[in-house]
Tab-separated table of C-alpha atoms and ligand atoms in Angstrom:
chain	number	residue	atom	x	y	z
L	16	MET	CA	102.116	105.627	85.022
L	17	GLU	CA	106.103	107.287	85.176
L	18	PHE	CA	106.589	110.271	83.498
L	19	GLN	CA	108.575	113.377	82.742
L	20	ILE	CA	107.411	116.640	82.032
L	21	GLU	CA	110.123	117.229	78.970
L	22	ALA	CA	108.585	120.455	77.682
L	23	ILE	CA	105.841	122.906	78.504
L	24	ARG	CA	104.143	125.157	76.065
L	25	LEU	CA	102.049	127.996	77.322
L	26	HIS	CA	98.898	129.423	75.245
L	27	TRP	CA	97.111	132.349	76.374
L	28	ILE	CA	94.046	132.656	74.281
L	29	GLU	CA	91.322	135.130	73.851
L	30	MET	CA	87.895	134.224	72.631
L	31	PRO	CA	84.392	136.728	73.119
L	32	LEU	CA	81.616	135.272	74.817
L	33	VAL	CA	78.139	134.968	73.082
L	34	HIS	CA	76.338	136.757	75.615
L	35	PHE	CA	78.006	138.918	78.324
L	36	PHE	CA	77.796	137.465	81.934
L	37	GLU	CA	77.141	139.610	85.148
L	38	THR	CA	77.809	138.587	88.535
L	39	SER	CA	77.983	140.349	91.953
L	40	PHE	CA	81.380	141.125	91.198
L	41	GLY	CA	81.076	142.694	87.461
L	42	ARG	CA	79.998	141.735	83.661
L	43	THR	CA	82.578	139.780	81.348
L	44	TYR	CA	82.274	139.796	77.890
L	45	SER	CA	85.270	138.212	76.322
L	46	ARG	CA	87.414	135.860	77.913
L	47	LYS	CA	91.414	135.465	78.709
L	48	MET	CA	92.608	132.289	79.122
L	49	ILE	CA	95.874	130.532	79.313
L	50	LEU	CA	96.294	126.651	78.045
L	51	VAL	CA	99.390	124.503	79.384
L	52	GLU	CA	100.514	121.917	77.286
L	53	VAL	CA	102.747	119.337	78.807
L	54	ARG	CA	104.936	117.196	76.738
L	55	CYS	CA	106.697	114.281	77.094
L	56	GLY	CA	108.190	111.776	74.386
L	57	GLY	CA	105.538	113.511	71.654
L	58	THR	CA	102.424	113.022	73.170
L	59	SER	CA	100.976	116.757	74.896
L	60	GLY	CA	98.521	116.798	77.637
L	61	TRP	CA	96.735	119.559	77.848
L	62	GLY	CA	94.950	122.223	81.063
L	63	GLU	CA	93.345	125.561	81.695
L	64	VAL	CA	93.506	127.990	83.976
L	65	THR	CA	90.586	128.647	85.037
L	66	ALA	CA	90.986	132.372	86.797
L	67	GLY	CA	89.161	135.265	85.579
L	68	GLU	CA	90.546	138.654	83.785
L	69	HIS	CA	90.386	140.467	87.401
L	70	PRO	CA	91.045	139.351	90.978
L	71	TYR	CA	87.243	139.603	91.843
L	72	TYR	CA	85.754	136.012	92.081
L	73	ASN	CA	89.264	135.198	94.154
L	74	GLU	CA	92.694	136.362	94.254
L	75	GLU	CA	94.131	135.224	90.693
L	76	TRP	CA	93.815	136.712	87.490
L	77	THR	CA	95.155	135.713	84.148
L	78	GLU	CA	97.863	138.255	83.398
L	79	GLY	CA	98.665	137.078	87.346
L	80	ALA	CA	98.470	133.341	86.560
L	81	TRP	CA	101.084	134.221	83.536
L	82	ALA	CA	103.670	135.934	85.688
L	83	LEU	CA	103.310	133.235	88.243
L	84	LEU	CA	103.340	130.124	85.473
L	85	ASN	CA	106.545	131.957	84.096
L	86	GLU	CA	108.380	132.475	87.464
L	87	TYR	CA	107.609	129.815	89.779
L	88	VAL	CA	105.233	126.985	88.070
L	89	VAL	CA	106.922	125.694	85.014
L	90	PRO	CA	110.609	126.223	86.778
L	91	SER	CA	109.197	123.809	90.112
L	92	VAL	CA	108.470	121.081	87.501
L	93	LEU	CA	110.041	121.314	84.189
L	94	GLY	CA	112.492	118.308	83.286
L	95	LYS	CA	111.059	116.459	86.464
L	96	ARG	CA	110.104	112.816	86.300
L	97	VAL	CA	107.254	111.734	88.414
L	98	GLY	CA	105.506	108.565	89.140
L	99	ALA	CA	102.095	109.331	88.561
L	100	ALA	CA	100.006	112.821	87.434
L	101	ALA	CA	98.809	112.762	91.480
L	102	GLU	CA	102.118	113.630	92.584
L	103	VAL	CA	102.777	116.796	90.561
L	104	ALA	CA	100.534	119.389	92.761
L	105	GLY	CA	103.227	118.250	95.015
L	106	LEU	CA	106.031	119.920	93.381
L	107	THR	CA	104.148	123.582	93.472
L	108	GLU	CA	102.869	122.876	97.326
L	109	GLY	CA	105.314	125.589	98.297
L	110	MET	CA	103.133	128.394	96.563
L	111	LYS	CA	100.723	129.768	98.749
L	112	GLY	CA	96.928	130.151	97.400
L	113	HIS	CA	97.027	130.681	93.157
L	114	ARG	CA	95.488	127.037	92.933
L	115	MET	CA	93.656	127.566	89.282
L	116	THR	CA	97.566	128.581	88.044
L	117	ARG	CA	98.976	125.575	89.566
L	118	GLY	CA	95.675	123.681	88.759
L	119	GLY	CA	95.931	124.031	85.211
L	120	LEU	CA	99.444	122.429	84.780
L	121	GLU	CA	98.555	119.831	87.012
L	122	ALA	CA	95.353	119.008	85.275
L	123	ALA	CA	97.568	119.046	81.886
L	124	CYS	CA	99.922	116.670	83.736
L	125	TRP	CA	96.406	113.903	84.429
L	126	ASP	CA	95.429	114.422	80.631
L	127	LEU	CA	99.142	113.626	79.763
L	128	GLU	CA	99.502	110.582	81.665
L	129	ALA	CA	96.021	109.218	80.611
L	130	ARG	CA	97.007	110.117	76.867
L	131	LEU	CA	100.540	108.183	77.843
L	132	ALA	CA	98.365	105.166	79.118
L	133	GLY	CA	95.954	105.257	76.113
L	134	VAL	CA	92.917	105.373	78.569
L	135	PRO	CA	90.409	108.498	78.743
L	136	LEU	CA	90.904	110.642	81.682
L	137	TRP	CA	87.782	109.849	83.841
L	138	GLN	CA	89.129	106.160	84.035
L	139	LEU	CA	92.848	107.403	85.194
L	140	ILE	CA	91.045	109.819	88.078
L	141	GLY	CA	88.523	106.796	89.114
L	142	GLY	CA	85.437	108.246	87.390
L	143	GLY	CA	83.150	106.333	85.243
L	144	ALA	CA	80.145	106.239	88.204
L	145	HIS	CA	78.049	107.947	85.463
L	146	LYS	CA	77.952	107.267	81.840
L	147	GLU	CA	75.982	111.047	81.169
L	148	ILE	CA	76.418	113.582	83.706
L	149	ALA	CA	73.627	115.809	84.587
L	150	CYS	CA	73.316	119.348	83.329
L	151	GLY	CA	72.601	122.815	84.782
L	152	VAL	CA	72.581	126.414	83.744
L	153	SER	CA	74.318	129.363	85.269
L	154	ILE	CA	72.657	132.460	84.088
L	155	GLY	CA	73.961	135.643	84.672
L	156	ILE	CA	71.969	138.961	86.336
L	157	GLN	CA	70.564	140.681	83.303
L	158	ASP	CA	69.369	143.695	82.207
L	159	SER	CA	65.497	143.411	83.057
L	160	VAL	CA	63.271	140.634	84.737
L	161	PRO	CA	61.739	139.846	81.808
L	162	GLN	CA	64.961	139.329	79.690
L	163	LEU	CA	65.984	136.717	82.727
L	164	ILE	CA	62.751	135.062	82.133
L	165	GLU	CA	63.222	134.755	78.867
L	166	LYS	CA	66.730	133.164	79.181
L	167	ILE	CA	65.707	131.015	81.522
L	168	ARG	CA	62.698	129.311	79.246
L	169	ARG	CA	65.294	128.883	76.832
L	170	GLU	CA	67.017	126.769	78.869
L	171	VAL	CA	64.510	124.797	80.729
L	172	ASP	CA	62.938	124.242	76.911
L	173	ALA	CA	66.300	122.993	75.733
L	174	GLY	CA	66.219	120.444	78.598
L	175	TYR	CA	68.443	121.881	81.226
L	176	GLN	CA	68.062	119.837	84.504
L	177	ARG	CA	68.249	123.032	87.074
L	178	ILE	CA	68.511	126.677	86.549
L	179	LYS	CA	70.972	128.620	88.711
L	180	ILE	CA	70.570	132.947	88.459
L	181	LYS	CA	72.905	135.132	90.134
L	182	ILE	CA	71.998	137.417	92.687
L	183	LYS	CA	73.108	140.349	94.230
L	184	PRO	CA	71.767	143.158	96.764
L	185	GLY	CA	69.048	145.118	94.814
L	186	TRP	CA	68.470	141.750	92.323
L	187	ASP	CA	67.473	139.200	94.842
L	188	ILE	CA	63.948	138.629	96.464
L	189	GLU	CA	61.437	139.782	94.071
L	190	VAL	CA	63.588	138.654	90.990
L	191	ILE	CA	63.618	135.244	92.331
L	192	ARG	CA	59.660	135.871	93.508
L	193	ALA	CA	59.124	136.738	89.441
L	194	VAL	CA	60.959	133.706	88.342
L	195	ARG	CA	58.981	131.526	90.685
L	196	ARG	CA	55.424	133.040	89.367
L	197	GLU	CA	56.835	132.438	86.409
L	198	PHE	CA	58.249	129.039	86.755
L	199	PRO	CA	56.611	127.078	89.750
L	200	SER	CA	58.483	123.627	90.084
L	201	ILE	CA	61.848	123.584	88.150
L	202	LEU	CA	64.662	122.976	90.178
L	203	LEU	CA	66.106	126.827	90.943
L	204	MET	CA	69.057	128.005	93.195
L	205	ALA	CA	70.901	131.172	93.420
L	206	ASP	CA	74.413	131.983	94.033
L	207	ALA	CA	75.340	135.460	95.472
L	208	ASN	CA	79.279	135.429	94.895
L	209	SER	CA	79.864	136.684	98.236
L	210	ALA	CA	77.556	140.029	98.005
L	211	TYR	CA	75.957	139.454	101.627
L	212	THR	CA	76.967	139.865	105.224
L	213	LEU	CA	75.519	138.617	108.930
L	214	ASN	CA	73.886	141.842	108.868
L	215	ASP	CA	72.004	140.372	105.984
L	216	ILE	CA	70.505	137.413	107.667
L	217	GLU	CA	66.654	138.867	107.855
L	218	HIS	CA	66.923	139.652	104.175
L	219	LEU	CA	68.361	136.371	102.792
L	220	ARG	CA	65.645	134.464	104.910
L	221	GLN	CA	62.784	136.010	103.299
L	222	LEU	CA	64.187	133.538	100.087
L	223	ASP	CA	63.155	130.173	102.283
L	224	GLU	CA	59.839	130.601	100.652
L	225	PHE	CA	61.108	130.180	97.030
L	226	ASN	CA	62.067	126.480	97.901
L	227	LEU	CA	65.349	127.151	96.525
L	228	MET	CA	67.530	123.651	95.845
L	229	MET	CA	70.456	125.758	97.548
L	230	MET	CA	71.788	129.189	98.144
L	231	GLU	CA	75.611	129.408	96.846
L	232	GLN	CA	78.225	131.119	98.589
L	233	PRO	CA	76.078	134.334	100.047
L	234	LEU	CA	78.895	135.441	102.408
L	235	ALA	CA	82.631	136.382	101.958
L	236	HIS	CA	84.912	134.316	100.097
L	237	ASP	CA	86.801	133.374	102.739
L	238	GLU	CA	84.345	133.050	105.657
L	239	ILE	CA	83.694	129.779	106.905
L	240	ILE	CA	82.586	130.253	110.369
L	241	ASP	CA	79.713	133.092	109.357
L	242	HIS	CA	78.163	130.830	106.867
L	243	ALA	CA	77.667	128.152	109.451
L	244	GLN	CA	75.756	131.066	111.639
L	245	LEU	CA	74.094	131.836	108.782
L	246	GLN	CA	72.962	128.183	108.012
L	247	ARG	CA	71.361	128.145	111.293
L	248	ALA	CA	69.176	130.728	110.385
L	249	LEU	CA	67.695	129.387	107.187
L	250	ALA	CA	65.939	126.833	105.999
L	251	THR	CA	67.410	126.686	102.732
L	252	PRO	CA	70.832	124.888	102.381
L	253	ILE	CA	73.825	126.598	101.910
L	254	CYS	CA	76.344	125.369	98.974
L	255	LEU	CA	80.055	126.875	99.609
L	256	ASP	CA	81.937	127.443	96.347
L	257	GLU	CA	84.851	130.236	96.998
L	258	CYS	CA	85.379	128.951	100.676
L	259	ILE	CA	86.441	125.685	99.677
L	260	ARG	CA	90.067	125.398	98.424
L	261	THR	CA	91.109	122.181	99.951
L	262	ALA	CA	89.616	119.476	101.044
L	263	HIS	CA	90.479	119.997	104.857
L	264	HIS	CA	88.506	123.570	104.159
L	265	ALA	CA	85.613	120.908	103.052
L	266	ARG	CA	86.169	118.915	106.388
L	267	GLN	CA	85.967	122.318	108.202
L	268	ALA	CA	82.790	123.646	106.841
L	269	ILE	CA	80.976	120.450	107.118
L	270	GLU	CA	81.848	119.995	110.763
L	271	LEU	CA	80.846	123.511	111.491
L	272	GLY	CA	77.872	123.352	109.568
L	273	ALA	CA	78.495	125.740	107.081
L	274	CYS	CA	77.088	124.327	104.106
L	275	ARG	CA	74.962	121.173	103.208
L	276	ILE	CA	76.118	121.111	99.287
L	277	ILE	CA	79.763	121.547	98.042
L	278	ASN	CA	80.271	123.291	94.653
L	279	ILE	CA	83.988	121.324	93.640
L	280	LYS	CA	85.525	123.456	90.565
L	281	LEU	CA	88.741	121.930	89.375
L	282	GLY	CA	90.905	124.931	89.788
L	283	ARG	CA	89.891	126.311	92.372
L	284	VAL	CA	90.897	123.325	94.486
L	285	GLY	CA	94.279	123.253	92.600
L	286	GLY	CA	93.352	120.224	90.146
L	287	PHE	CA	92.409	116.693	90.196
L	288	ALA	CA	94.145	115.487	92.962
L	289	GLU	CA	92.538	117.837	95.600
L	290	ALA	CA	89.024	117.612	93.835
L	291	LYS	CA	88.892	114.272	94.322
L	292	ALA	CA	89.975	114.553	98.035
L	293	VAL	CA	87.029	117.229	98.576
L	294	HIS	CA	85.082	114.986	96.856
L	295	ASP	CA	85.748	112.088	99.327
L	296	VAL	CA	85.643	114.374	102.015
L	297	CYS	CA	82.090	114.780	100.816
L	298	THR	CA	81.102	111.304	100.478
L	299	ALA	CA	81.988	110.118	104.165
L	300	ALA	CA	79.939	112.709	105.434
L	301	GLY	CA	77.020	112.609	103.108
L	302	ILE	CA	77.148	115.710	101.713
L	303	PRO	CA	76.074	115.977	97.575
L	304	VAL	CA	78.963	117.493	95.162
L	305	TRP	CA	78.133	119.343	91.984
L	306	CYS	CA	80.848	120.500	89.327
L	307	GLY	CA	81.106	123.965	88.863
L	308	GLY	CA	82.136	126.013	85.993
L	309	MET	CA	83.948	129.180	85.042
L	310	LEU	CA	83.344	129.998	81.655
L	311	GLU	CA	85.705	127.395	80.184
L	312	SER	CA	87.043	126.861	76.935
L	313	GLY	CA	86.321	123.323	75.518
L	314	ILE	CA	89.374	121.953	77.082
L	315	GLY	CA	88.323	123.389	81.191
L	316	ARG	CA	85.049	122.046	80.395
L	317	ALA	CA	85.806	118.522	79.290
L	318	HIS	CA	87.806	118.142	82.253
L	319	ASN	CA	84.938	119.347	84.373
L	320	ILE	CA	82.498	116.223	82.586
L	321	ALA	CA	85.677	113.949	83.421
L	322	LEU	CA	85.596	115.318	87.195
L	323	SER	CA	81.952	114.833	87.223
L	324	THR	CA	81.901	111.038	86.762
L	325	LEU	CA	83.025	110.329	90.345
L	326	PRO	CA	80.145	108.800	92.394
L	327	ASN	CA	79.464	111.767	94.647
L	328	PHE	CA	78.269	114.207	91.590
L	329	ILE	CA	74.916	113.540	92.190
L	330	LEU	CA	73.557	116.966	91.566
L	331	PRO	CA	73.464	118.672	88.224
L	332	GLY	CA	76.458	120.949	87.298
L	333	ASP	CA	77.303	124.188	85.986
L	334	VAL	CA	78.880	122.331	82.635
L	335	SER	CA	76.693	123.016	79.529
L	336	ALA	CA	77.096	123.024	75.826
L	337	SER	CA	79.736	124.955	74.210
L	338	ARG	CA	77.182	127.131	72.365
L	339	ARG	CA	76.143	128.651	75.406
L	340	TYR	CA	79.510	130.394	75.415
L	341	TRP	CA	81.389	130.127	72.063
L	342	LYS	CA	80.516	131.043	68.617
L	343	ARG	CA	82.990	128.516	67.678
L	344	ASP	CA	85.080	126.360	70.413
L	345	ILE	CA	88.600	125.169	70.483
L	346	ILE	CA	87.933	121.574	70.351
L	347	GLU	CA	86.005	119.028	68.067
L	348	PRO	CA	83.207	117.789	68.451
L	349	TRP	CA	81.639	120.579	70.675
L	350	VAL	CA	79.982	120.074	73.973
L	351	GLU	CA	76.569	119.114	73.184
L	352	VAL	CA	73.515	119.038	75.556
L	353	SER	CA	71.069	115.972	75.070
L	354	PRO	CA	67.113	117.210	75.176
L	355	ARG	CA	67.219	115.302	78.506
L	356	GLY	CA	70.098	117.802	79.948
L	357	THR	CA	73.213	115.796	80.037
L	358	ILE	CA	76.138	115.434	78.452
L	359	ALA	CA	77.179	111.795	76.655
L	360	VAL	CA	80.749	111.064	78.160
L	361	GLY	CA	83.246	109.498	75.767
L	362	ASP	CA	85.390	106.892	75.439
L	363	GLY	CA	88.296	108.500	73.946
L	364	PRO	CA	92.021	108.658	75.285
L	365	GLY	CA	92.955	111.841	77.580
L	366	PHE	CA	90.111	114.500	78.396
L	367	GLY	CA	88.257	112.775	75.206
L	368	TYR	CA	88.114	115.394	72.431
L	369	ASN	CA	90.318	116.750	69.906
L	370	LEU	CA	91.819	120.036	69.323
L	371	ASP	CA	91.171	122.195	66.531
L	372	HIS	CA	94.251	123.633	65.979
L	373	ASP	CA	93.571	126.361	63.116
L	374	PHE	CA	91.466	127.513	65.426
L	375	LEU	CA	93.185	127.465	68.582
L	376	LYS	CA	96.375	129.361	66.644
L	377	SER	CA	93.879	132.066	65.423
L	378	VAL	CA	92.724	132.923	69.043
L	379	THR	CA	96.136	132.594	70.546
L	380	VAL	CA	97.631	136.022	71.489
L	381	ARG	CA	100.275	135.063	73.436
L	382	GLY	CA	102.728	132.471	74.026
L	383	GLU	CA	105.712	130.611	75.586
L	384	SER	CA	107.813	127.469	75.291
L	385	PHE	CA	110.075	125.648	77.923
L	386	SER	CA	111.934	122.999	77.442
L	387	ALA	CA	114.236	120.724	79.799
M	419	OSB	O1	80.430	131.567	91.222
M	419	OSB	O2	79.917	129.674	90.105
M	419	OSB	C1	80.445	130.978	89.849
M	419	OSB	C2	81.654	132.281	86.353
M	419	OSB	C3	82.544	132.979	86.711
M	419	OSB	C4	82.781	133.214	88.033
M	419	OSB	C5	82.009	132.643	88.830
M	419	OSB	C6	80.989	131.416	88.459
M	419	OSB	C7	80.450	131.562	87.515
M	419	OSB	C8	79.455	130.806	87.016
M	419	OSB	C9	79.434	130.121	85.390
M	419	OSB	O3	78.643	130.724	87.850
M	419	OSB	C10	79.242	128.524	85.525
M	419	OSB	C11	79.576	128.456	84.003
M	419	OSB	O4	78.599	128.737	83.396
M	419	OSB	O5	80.833	128.052	83.379
M	420	MG	MG1	79.459	129.996	92.209
């Protein structure tokens, strides 16, 4: 449905995590996130820029995203009239990379269109194949193996369907051996966030004995070809995360045999239009997908839930309960996970939750408004 991008507000919010989150590239204690609000005729659509605080997962970071939004993204879209949110990604196509930043605006436009049409976001994107989505958890590197095991036990007891642990050189084979000894039959996977190279093939082959569902992004963030070589040497399926920024990358990775599973992150691929395209490439190739996470606030989390209702999201994702991250979330109700490890998909318009405006105001540290 046609709409005009009449006004845009950028909200920079900061919220401490309930527990630090450590990956191979570092530890996060507190999140700095940019929310993008797009307005038309008194209705607001909301999106979230999923970039981290530092350019270590990929090239993007919050401060850089703020600059790009102010200097390029907003001026490229403000006042534009589009036939549908599906056209919005095209308005910022001339900018290279920075897909999380551009994707935050794009996702806000999908939410706006859904709200203007009075339909749930999942319906507008062509989802709805799942009424409940299957949830896993991503558990960061801990200070000790007993602490990790205690955390895993808590999440397994809560009902989460799959456990992902972060690995890096020095926190890998023996850690997974200890976890497997304690939990012989859980669905278990490991995410290296690009911490290894092809020199580690023999080392990584040791993981084959632990019956992992998959190993996520072992090699460099932009290295599809080396992943194909590694996959040939491993029994464990490789799942690509960082490498897949477009449907084109997904097709190349699949054709080269670089992975058997793909993690789709809404921001990493630049929003819903590209996420759907990646999903469709994977469906056609028989490659299962799941929804990744970036420690999102309630807004990004709600978008991930909508995305996860597309049919080929058949593996448990990294979308989990608000309370695992935040003492208080910015949406109401908070995202909750059932004892079966699922999130129920609602029927409300747009992303399907209300904003807690008072709380949102209290965590906002910077704002910028633009109107056409
Ligand atoms: O690689 O999936 C990743 C968090 C920050 C950066 C990268 C990743 C992650 C996660 C956390 O694994 C997923 C989540 O719980 O939101
Ligand atoms: Mg990952």
